[in-house]
């Protein structure tokens, strides 16, 4: 798929009038474990049993329905990170994923979110990734390795994992795509840069506090949204701070720091979506999104060679959903697929 710059003539996508993203770590953790999150996990497992719908001309490695999302993310990575459409694209991609859970796998809830400001001092205690039967799987087995170059630039010390997930519902999960430019040192790149070649392997994680503990704070969230040195009225500054601007200040705020518990397999922008934790992370990442409804940034990651993002640009979605014009998805409270609120 190539980036489309002209306005789209696609018809409106059917949608609910309101999407609600729920906190994974609810006030009553046992209620969360026994309720919606367990149903969401079952629906995710269902997605690994259905066939892929992606065009094999650009997603040759996609085998199951779940693969259609990481395949699209890999294909579009350079056009949806450190760009003017970052928040809008990931908001819509998360919505298409939630819709597939509901329509293809009988899920009747909404995408839970991973509250970054709980358990940041020890991700292994988070019910979302503690390896229990109601989690999304735990840490990887310990594998000796020499750390990680997150975002290809920022060094992170080795954590207590690094190998295949040992416990929980996804302990035996096989992922089919990536890694591309893997961040964990010593982990060979299984596929050429930017491609969707078939590369079956286990899902690996290395849960770490090196970035989450210092950066996942309410002070940083406040700084990037409503106060402090960062002025939220400047969309360009807001997006840069939210996405991270290594190497000058490491991860700076939230989105980059949240990738640190997300795995040896996923510490790369390209194939991060192979881990089902990706959707919990991005559901949380949308929280400050309504602050910036403007559009400012390049079409290509930190590169103005394709000029700058326009409201008329089309978000290419592959087999995950209908491609849409960016402007149609900017309103987070106006009855579009991007409409949502949070329940705490």
mmCIF file of C-alpha atoms in Angstrom:
data_model
loop_
_atom_site.group_PDB
_atom_site.id
_atom_site.type_symbol
_atom_site.label_atom_id
_atom_site.label_comp_id
_atom_site.label_asym_id
_atom_site.label_seq_id
_atom_site.Cartn_x
_atom_site.Cartn_y
_atom_site.Cartn_z
ATOM 1 C CA UNK A 1 0.000 0.000 0.000
ATOM 2 C CA UNK A 2 1.229 3.485 -0.790
ATOM 3 C CA UNK A 3 0.463 6.765 0.904
ATOM 4 C CA UNK A 4 -2.519 8.495 -0.720
ATOM 5 C CA UNK A 5 -2.585 12.252 -0.640
ATOM 6 C CA UNK A 6 -5.799 13.077 -2.480
ATOM 7 C CA UNK A 7 -9.175 13.339 -0.777
ATOM 8 C CA UNK A 8 -11.123 10.084 -0.534
ATOM 9 C CA UNK A 9 -14.592 9.439 -1.895
ATOM 10 C CA UNK A 10 -15.272 6.455 0.346
ATOM 11 C CA UNK A 11 -18.655 6.117 1.976
ATOM 12 C CA UNK A 12 -19.165 6.576 5.686
ATOM 13 C CA UNK A 13 -18.286 3.629 7.906
ATOM 14 C CA UNK A 14 -21.125 2.362 10.123
ATOM 15 C CA UNK A 15 -20.302 3.180 13.723
ATOM 16 C CA UNK A 16 -21.693 3.341 17.188
ATOM 17 C CA UNK A 17 -22.414 6.814 18.481
ATOM 18 C CA UNK A 18 -19.985 6.378 21.353
ATOM 19 C CA UNK A 19 -16.955 4.242 22.024
ATOM 20 C CA UNK A 20 -15.854 3.749 25.603
ATOM 21 C CA UNK A 21 -12.333 2.649 26.495
ATOM 22 C CA UNK A 22 -12.107 0.949 29.867
ATOM 23 C CA UNK A 23 -9.363 0.929 32.471
ATOM 24 C CA UNK A 24 -7.754 -2.515 32.664
ATOM 25 C CA UNK A 25 -6.700 -2.037 36.307
ATOM 26 C CA UNK A 26 -10.134 -1.285 37.738
ATOM 27 C CA UNK A 27 -10.797 -0.378 41.375
ATOM 28 C CA UNK A 28 -11.793 -3.968 41.987
ATOM 29 C CA UNK A 29 -9.074 -6.027 40.256
ATOM 30 C CA UNK A 30 -10.906 -9.312 40.817
ATOM 31 C CA UNK A 31 -13.984 -7.948 39.090
ATOM 32 C CA UNK A 32 -11.822 -6.926 36.167
ATOM 33 C CA UNK A 33 -10.177 -10.314 36.023
ATOM 34 C CA UNK A 34 -13.490 -12.126 36.010
ATOM 35 C CA UNK A 35 -15.321 -9.792 33.678
ATOM 36 C CA UNK A 36 -14.719 -7.784 30.536
ATOM 37 C CA UNK A 37 -10.953 -8.231 30.297
ATOM 38 C CA UNK A 38 -11.267 -12.017 30.326
ATOM 39 C CA UNK A 39 -13.822 -11.762 27.533
ATOM 40 C CA UNK A 40 -11.499 -9.466 25.592
ATOM 41 C CA UNK A 41 -8.653 -11.977 25.971
ATOM 42 C CA UNK A 42 -10.864 -14.782 24.650
ATOM 43 C CA UNK A 43 -11.775 -12.653 21.646
ATOM 44 C CA UNK A 44 -8.092 -11.954 20.962
ATOM 45 C CA UNK A 45 -7.388 -15.690 21.020
ATOM 46 C CA UNK A 46 -10.239 -16.116 18.533
ATOM 47 C CA UNK A 47 -8.501 -13.667 16.173
ATOM 48 C CA UNK A 48 -5.519 -16.028 16.056
ATOM 49 C CA UNK A 49 -7.795 -18.824 14.806
ATOM 50 C CA UNK A 50 -9.410 -17.011 11.862
ATOM 51 C CA UNK A 51 -7.727 -16.666 8.443
ATOM 52 C CA UNK A 52 -5.997 -13.495 7.315
ATOM 53 C CA UNK A 53 -7.792 -11.224 4.865
ATOM 54 C CA UNK A 54 -4.756 -9.209 3.761
ATOM 55 C CA UNK A 55 -3.596 -9.067 0.152
ATOM 56 C CA UNK A 56 -0.596 -11.379 -0.087
ATOM 57 C CA UNK A 57 1.086 -9.050 -2.566
ATOM 58 C CA UNK A 58 2.141 -6.858 0.379
ATOM 59 C CA UNK A 59 1.402 -9.105 3.371
ATOM 60 C CA UNK A 60 2.761 -12.489 2.326
ATOM 61 C CA UNK A 61 3.484 -13.504 5.907
ATOM 62 C CA UNK A 62 0.014 -12.878 7.296
ATOM 63 C CA UNK A 63 -1.625 -16.149 8.265
ATOM 64 C CA UNK A 64 -4.372 -15.366 10.788
ATOM 65 C CA UNK A 65 -6.886 -12.539 11.130
ATOM 66 C CA UNK A 66 -4.884 -10.952 13.934
ATOM 67 C CA UNK A 67 -1.916 -10.620 11.549
ATOM 68 C CA UNK A 68 -3.834 -8.151 9.397
ATOM 69 C CA UNK A 69 -3.261 -5.443 12.021
ATOM 70 C CA UNK A 70 0.520 -5.814 12.514
ATOM 71 C CA UNK A 71 0.865 -6.300 8.736
ATOM 72 C CA UNK A 72 -0.842 -2.963 8.114
ATOM 73 C CA UNK A 73 1.146 -1.316 10.895
ATOM 74 C CA UNK A 74 4.425 -2.603 9.423
ATOM 75 C CA UNK A 75 3.434 -1.468 5.952
ATOM 76 C CA UNK A 76 2.506 2.038 7.121
ATOM 77 C CA UNK A 77 5.071 2.567 9.907
ATOM 78 C CA UNK A 78 7.091 5.306 8.220
ATOM 79 C CA UNK A 79 3.878 7.222 7.503
ATOM 80 C CA UNK A 80 2.275 6.959 10.966
ATOM 81 C CA UNK A 81 5.064 7.574 13.495
ATOM 82 C CA UNK A 82 6.649 10.950 14.212
ATOM 83 C CA UNK A 83 4.163 12.314 11.691
ATOM 84 C CA UNK A 84 1.191 14.653 11.770
ATOM 85 C CA UNK A 85 -1.314 11.792 11.665
ATOM 86 C CA UNK A 86 0.174 9.687 14.481
ATOM 87 C CA UNK A 87 -2.632 10.035 17.027
ATOM 88 C CA UNK A 88 -5.481 9.949 14.519
ATOM 89 C CA UNK A 89 -4.150 6.891 12.709
ATOM 90 C CA UNK A 90 -3.593 4.860 15.863
ATOM 91 C CA UNK A 91 -6.957 5.923 17.255
ATOM 92 C CA UNK A 92 -8.723 4.629 14.153
ATOM 93 C CA UNK A 93 -6.566 1.494 13.951
ATOM 94 C CA UNK A 94 -7.504 0.670 17.546
ATOM 95 C CA UNK A 95 -11.165 1.236 16.695
ATOM 96 C CA UNK A 96 -11.002 -1.158 13.710
ATOM 97 C CA UNK A 97 -9.365 -3.762 15.942
ATOM 98 C CA UNK A 98 -12.046 -3.434 18.608
ATOM 99 C CA UNK A 99 -14.725 -3.699 15.939
ATOM 100 C CA UNK A 100 -13.171 -6.935 14.640
ATOM 101 C CA UNK A 101 -13.157 -8.395 18.165
ATOM 102 C CA UNK A 102 -16.861 -7.649 18.346
ATOM 103 C CA UNK A 103 -17.976 -8.624 14.859
ATOM 104 C CA UNK A 104 -15.703 -11.601 14.150
ATOM 105 C CA UNK A 105 -15.272 -13.029 17.639
ATOM 106 C CA UNK A 106 -18.453 -12.197 19.539
ATOM 107 C CA UNK A 107 -16.913 -9.749 22.003
ATOM 108 C CA UNK A 108 -19.537 -7.419 23.453
ATOM 109 C CA UNK A 109 -17.293 -5.027 25.335
ATOM 110 C CA UNK A 110 -14.823 -2.303 24.447
ATOM 111 C CA UNK A 111 -11.028 -2.243 24.248
ATOM 112 C CA UNK A 112 -9.621 -2.088 27.801
ATOM 113 C CA UNK A 113 -6.759 0.295 28.408
ATOM 114 C CA UNK A 114 -3.502 -0.138 30.273
ATOM 115 C CA UNK A 115 -3.227 2.600 32.855
ATOM 116 C CA UNK A 116 0.430 3.553 32.656
ATOM 117 C CA UNK A 117 0.417 5.168 36.102
ATOM 118 C CA UNK A 118 -0.142 1.931 38.003
ATOM 119 C CA UNK A 119 2.524 -0.709 38.539
ATOM 120 C CA UNK A 120 5.136 1.322 36.646
ATOM 121 C CA UNK A 121 7.616 0.486 39.402
ATOM 122 C CA UNK A 122 7.103 -3.233 38.747
ATOM 123 C CA UNK A 123 5.177 -4.226 35.583
ATOM 124 C CA UNK A 124 5.234 -7.897 36.593
ATOM 125 C CA UNK A 125 2.716 -7.041 39.342
ATOM 126 C CA UNK A 126 0.257 -5.549 36.871
ATOM 127 C CA UNK A 127 -2.753 -7.905 36.503
ATOM 128 C CA UNK A 128 -2.521 -7.253 32.767
ATOM 129 C CA UNK A 129 0.903 -8.907 32.500
ATOM 130 C CA UNK A 130 1.456 -10.880 35.702
ATOM 131 C CA UNK A 131 1.245 -14.265 33.965
ATOM 132 C CA UNK A 132 -1.985 -15.283 35.675
ATOM 133 C CA UNK A 133 -4.736 -17.127 33.828
ATOM 134 C CA UNK A 134 -6.677 -13.875 33.507
ATOM 135 C CA UNK A 135 -3.740 -11.785 32.201
ATOM 136 C CA UNK A 136 -2.419 -11.161 28.704
ATOM 137 C CA UNK A 137 0.567 -13.338 29.546
ATOM 138 C CA UNK A 138 3.585 -12.640 31.716
ATOM 139 C CA UNK A 139 7.259 -11.917 31.256
ATOM 140 C CA UNK A 140 9.555 -13.859 28.968
ATOM 141 C CA UNK A 141 11.944 -16.482 30.202
ATOM 142 C CA UNK A 142 15.295 -15.087 31.222
ATOM 143 C CA UNK A 143 17.703 -14.929 28.301
ATOM 144 C CA UNK A 144 21.114 -13.393 28.732
ATOM 145 C CA UNK A 145 21.334 -10.342 26.497
ATOM 146 C CA UNK A 146 23.079 -7.005 26.425
ATOM 147 C CA UNK A 147 20.169 -4.635 26.649
ATOM 148 C CA UNK A 148 18.010 -2.888 24.141
ATOM 149 C CA UNK A 149 18.336 0.103 21.849
ATOM 150 C CA UNK A 150 14.785 1.427 22.082
ATOM 151 C CA UNK A 151 13.793 3.578 19.110
ATOM 152 C CA UNK A 152 17.174 2.509 17.717
ATOM 153 C CA UNK A 153 18.854 5.187 19.826
ATOM 154 C CA UNK A 154 18.150 5.030 23.569
ATOM 155 C CA UNK A 155 19.953 2.293 25.473
ATOM 156 C CA UNK A 156 17.950 0.299 28.013
ATOM 157 C CA UNK A 157 19.668 -2.172 30.361
ATOM 158 C CA UNK A 158 18.667 -5.811 30.226
ATOM 159 C CA UNK A 159 15.578 -6.786 32.177
ATOM 160 C CA UNK A 160 14.731 -10.096 33.844
ATOM 161 C CA UNK A 161 13.240 -11.651 30.712
ATOM 162 C CA UNK A 162 13.976 -11.435 27.008
ATOM 163 C CA UNK A 163 12.836 -14.919 25.978
ATOM 164 C CA UNK A 164 9.519 -16.531 25.104
ATOM 165 C CA UNK A 165 6.540 -15.792 27.368
ATOM 166 C CA UNK A 166 6.511 -18.436 30.079
ATOM 167 C CA UNK A 167 3.148 -18.107 31.835
ATOM 168 C CA UNK A 168 -0.410 -17.116 31.110
ATOM 169 C CA UNK A 169 -2.827 -17.504 28.191
ATOM 170 C CA UNK A 170 -0.276 -16.434 25.549
ATOM 171 C CA UNK A 171 2.618 -18.594 26.722
ATOM 172 C CA UNK A 172 2.546 -20.660 23.535
ATOM 173 C CA UNK A 173 1.596 -17.878 21.148
ATOM 174 C CA UNK A 174 3.154 -17.925 17.683
ATOM 175 C CA UNK A 175 3.575 -14.586 15.913
ATOM 176 C CA UNK A 176 4.145 -14.515 12.175
ATOM 177 C CA UNK A 177 5.499 -11.086 11.238
ATOM 178 C CA UNK A 178 8.675 -9.146 12.016
ATOM 179 C CA UNK A 179 10.884 -8.402 13.739
ATOM 180 C CA UNK A 180 12.148 -5.494 11.674
ATOM 181 C CA UNK A 181 15.028 -3.515 13.128
ATOM 182 C CA UNK A 182 14.677 -5.393 16.450
ATOM 183 C CA UNK A 183 15.763 -3.328 19.399
ATOM 184 C CA UNK A 184 17.108 -6.098 21.629
ATOM 185 C CA UNK A 185 20.789 -6.465 20.976
ATOM 186 C CA UNK A 186 21.758 -9.878 19.722
ATOM 187 C CA UNK A 187 18.285 -10.588 18.350
ATOM 188 C CA UNK A 188 18.659 -11.229 14.589
ATOM 189 C CA UNK A 189 16.334 -9.424 12.201
ATOM 190 C CA UNK A 190 14.210 -12.141 10.705
ATOM 191 C CA UNK A 191 12.848 -10.224 7.724
ATOM 192 C CA UNK A 192 14.019 -7.430 5.414
ATOM 193 C CA UNK A 193 13.324 -3.864 6.463
ATOM 194 C CA UNK A 194 9.709 -2.811 5.923
ATOM 195 C CA UNK A 195 8.406 -6.144 4.629
ATOM 196 C CA UNK A 196 5.775 -8.628 5.770
ATOM 197 C CA UNK A 197 7.664 -11.868 5.130
ATOM 198 C CA UNK A 198 6.471 -14.943 7.055
ATOM 199 C CA UNK A 199 8.668 -15.490 10.112
ATOM 200 C CA UNK A 200 6.917 -17.704 12.726
ATOM 201 C CA UNK A 201 8.371 -17.590 16.232
ATOM 202 C CA UNK A 202 7.355 -17.240 19.868
ATOM 203 C CA UNK A 203 6.304 -13.942 21.403
ATOM 204 C CA UNK A 204 9.132 -12.599 23.577
ATOM 205 C CA UNK A 205 8.988 -10.069 26.419
ATOM 206 C CA UNK A 206 11.463 -8.344 28.687
ATOM 207 C CA UNK A 207 9.490 -6.398 31.284
ATOM 208 C CA UNK A 208 11.551 -3.458 32.489
ATOM 209 C CA UNK A 209 11.163 -0.444 34.754
ATOM 210 C CA UNK A 210 14.062 1.554 33.356
ATOM 211 C CA UNK A 211 11.809 3.884 31.350
ATOM 212 C CA UNK A 212 8.371 3.320 32.863
ATOM 213 C CA UNK A 213 9.308 4.240 36.447
ATOM 214 C CA UNK A 214 10.747 7.707 35.732
ATOM 215 C CA UNK A 215 8.497 8.679 32.824
ATOM 216 C CA UNK A 216 5.081 7.215 33.659
ATOM 217 C CA UNK A 217 4.080 9.920 36.108
ATOM 218 C CA UNK A 218 1.104 12.219 36.384
ATOM 219 C CA UNK A 219 3.529 15.139 36.392
ATOM 220 C CA UNK A 220 4.722 14.188 32.919
ATOM 221 C CA UNK A 221 1.164 13.718 31.701
ATOM 222 C CA UNK A 222 0.220 17.150 33.042
ATOM 223 C CA UNK A 223 3.317 18.640 31.452
ATOM 224 C CA UNK A 224 2.381 17.372 28.003
ATOM 225 C CA UNK A 225 -1.295 18.306 28.186
ATOM 226 C CA UNK A 226 -2.293 21.292 30.278
ATOM 227 C CA UNK A 227 0.702 22.877 31.944
ATOM 228 C CA UNK A 228 4.384 23.124 32.617
ATOM 229 C CA UNK A 229 7.064 24.029 30.081
ATOM 230 C CA UNK A 230 5.170 22.231 27.316
ATOM 231 C CA UNK A 231 2.284 24.302 25.996
ATOM 232 C CA UNK A 232 -0.528 22.034 24.852
ATOM 233 C CA UNK A 233 -1.920 24.677 22.506
ATOM 234 C CA UNK A 234 1.032 24.036 20.205
ATOM 235 C CA UNK A 235 0.033 20.839 18.410
ATOM 236 C CA UNK A 236 3.488 20.242 16.991
ATOM 237 C CA UNK A 237 5.191 20.458 20.390
ATOM 238 C CA UNK A 238 2.457 18.361 21.997
ATOM 239 C CA UNK A 239 2.828 15.527 19.478
ATOM 240 C CA UNK A 240 6.603 15.590 19.623
ATOM 241 C CA UNK A 241 6.595 15.397 23.411
ATOM 242 C CA UNK A 242 3.970 12.658 23.471
ATOM 243 C CA UNK A 243 5.715 10.471 20.912
ATOM 244 C CA UNK A 244 9.142 11.015 22.459
ATOM 245 C CA UNK A 245 12.157 12.784 21.052
ATOM 246 C CA UNK A 246 15.205 10.627 21.674
ATOM 247 C CA UNK A 247 18.079 10.879 22.085
ATOM 248 C CA UNK A 248 18.102 14.382 23.567
ATOM 249 C CA UNK A 249 15.714 13.640 26.448
ATOM 250 C CA UNK A 250 15.262 9.878 26.280
ATOM 251 C CA UNK A 251 11.565 9.086 26.187
ATOM 252 C CA UNK A 252 10.350 12.407 27.536
ATOM 253 C CA UNK A 253 6.750 11.470 28.364
ATOM 254 C CA UNK A 254 4.512 8.501 27.786
ATOM 255 C CA UNK A 255 4.216 6.690 24.484
ATOM 256 C CA UNK A 256 7.863 5.735 24.023
ATOM 257 C CA UNK A 257 8.266 4.881 27.697
ATOM 258 C CA UNK A 258 5.301 2.512 27.489
ATOM 259 C CA UNK A 259 7.090 0.378 24.924
ATOM 260 C CA UNK A 260 9.666 -0.699 27.478
ATOM 261 C CA UNK A 261 7.542 -3.353 29.164
ATOM 262 C CA UNK A 262 6.204 -4.411 25.798
ATOM 263 C CA UNK A 263 8.812 -6.891 24.812
ATOM 264 C CA UNK A 264 11.954 -7.940 23.139
ATOM 265 C CA UNK A 265 9.755 -8.855 20.184
ATOM 266 C CA UNK A 266 8.017 -5.490 20.006
ATOM 267 C CA UNK A 267 10.613 -2.874 20.849
ATOM 268 C CA UNK A 268 10.481 -1.679 17.274
ATOM 269 C CA UNK A 269 7.956 0.666 15.736
ATOM 270 C CA UNK A 270 7.379 -1.646 12.792
ATOM 271 C CA UNK A 271 6.222 -4.884 14.381
ATOM 272 C CA UNK A 272 5.091 -3.652 17.805
ATOM 273 C CA UNK A 273 1.515 -4.722 17.061
ATOM 274 C CA UNK A 274 2.404 -8.441 17.057
ATOM 275 C CA UNK A 275 2.000 -8.356 20.855
ATOM 276 C CA UNK A 276 -1.653 -8.066 21.978
ATOM 277 C CA UNK A 277 -0.465 -5.651 24.687
ATOM 278 C CA UNK A 278 -0.102 -3.127 21.863
ATOM 279 C CA UNK A 279 -3.856 -2.397 21.904
ATOM 280 C CA UNK A 280 -4.009 -1.860 25.669
ATOM 281 C CA UNK A 281 -1.063 0.516 25.338
ATOM 282 C CA UNK A 282 -2.556 2.527 22.483
ATOM 283 C CA UNK A 283 -5.966 2.656 24.129
ATOM 284 C CA UNK A 284 -4.217 4.479 26.967
ATOM 285 C CA UNK A 285 -2.180 6.552 24.516
ATOM 286 C CA UNK A 286 -5.408 8.015 23.140
ATOM 287 C CA UNK A 287 -6.230 9.507 26.533
ATOM 288 C CA UNK A 288 -4.529 12.868 25.896
ATOM 289 C CA UNK A 289 -5.446 12.728 22.203
ATOM 290 C CA UNK A 290 -8.462 15.093 22.355
ATOM 291 C CA UNK A 291 -6.092 17.851 23.498
ATOM 292 C CA UNK A 292 -4.746 18.030 19.950
ATOM 293 C CA UNK A 293 -7.400 18.033 17.258
ATOM 294 C CA UNK A 294 -5.298 20.064 14.863
ATOM 295 C CA UNK A 295 -2.956 18.627 12.252
ATOM 296 C CA UNK A 296 0.714 19.541 12.176
ATOM 297 C CA UNK A 297 3.697 17.465 11.168
ATOM 298 C CA UNK A 298 5.337 15.723 8.231
ATOM 299 C CA UNK A 299 3.850 12.915 6.145
ATOM 300 C CA UNK A 300 7.010 10.859 6.533
ATOM 301 C CA UNK A 301 8.674 10.241 9.891
ATOM 302 C CA UNK A 302 10.777 13.314 10.719
ATOM 303 C CA UNK A 303 11.197 13.897 6.998
ATOM 304 C CA UNK A 304 9.610 16.696 4.943
ATOM 305 C CA UNK A 305 10.401 15.135 1.552
ATOM 306 C CA UNK A 306 6.693 14.250 1.121
ATOM 307 C CA UNK A 307 5.656 17.645 2.472
ATOM 308 C CA UNK A 308 3.361 18.026 5.461
ATOM 309 C CA UNK A 309 0.257 16.220 6.698
ATOM 310 C CA UNK A 310 -2.990 17.610 5.315
ATOM 311 C CA UNK A 311 -6.550 17.098 6.503
ATOM 312 C CA UNK A 312 -7.369 15.643 3.083
ATOM 313 C CA UNK A 313 -4.788 12.843 3.399
ATOM 314 C CA UNK A 314 -6.151 9.308 3.392
ATOM 315 C CA UNK A 315 -5.345 6.854 6.174
ATOM 316 C CA UNK A 316 -4.574 3.524 4.510
ATOM 317 C CA UNK A 317 -5.943 0.651 6.583
ATOM 318 C CA UNK A 318 -5.338 -2.466 4.500
ATOM 319 C CA UNK A 319 -7.604 -5.340 5.543
ATOM 320 C CA UNK A 320 -8.268 -3.875 9.005
ATOM 321 C CA UNK A 321 -11.013 -1.513 7.898
ATOM 322 C CA UNK A 322 -12.090 1.096 5.420
ATOM 323 C CA UNK A 323 -9.513 3.735 4.523
ATOM 324 C CA UNK A 324 -10.696 7.150 5.650
ATOM 325 C CA UNK A 325 -9.898 10.823 5.166
ATOM 326 C CA UNK A 326 -7.955 12.212 8.116
ATOM 327 C CA UNK A 327 -10.293 15.153 8.634
ATOM 328 C CA UNK A 328 -13.267 12.806 9.107
ATOM 329 C CA UNK A 329 -11.609 11.298 12.186
ATOM 330 C CA UNK A 330 -10.407 14.358 14.082
ATOM 331 C CA UNK A 331 -13.510 14.878 16.239
ATOM 332 C CA UNK A 332 -13.306 12.616 19.291
ATOM 333 C CA UNK A 333 -16.764 13.530 20.592
ATOM 334 C CA UNK A 334 -18.800 13.984 17.425
ATOM 335 C CA UNK A 335 -20.224 10.565 16.622
ATOM 336 C CA UNK A 336 -17.415 9.368 14.328
ATOM 337 C CA UNK A 337 -15.444 6.111 14.726
ATOM 338 C CA UNK A 338 -12.969 8.222 16.689
ATOM 339 C CA UNK A 339 -15.563 9.119 19.331
ATOM 340 C CA UNK A 340 -14.797 7.802 22.812
ATOM 341 C CA UNK A 341 -14.676 8.536 26.513
ATOM 342 C CA UNK A 342 -12.947 6.802 29.406
ATOM 343 C CA UNK A 343 -14.425 4.937 32.355
ATOM 344 C CA UNK A 344 -12.266 4.873 35.481
#
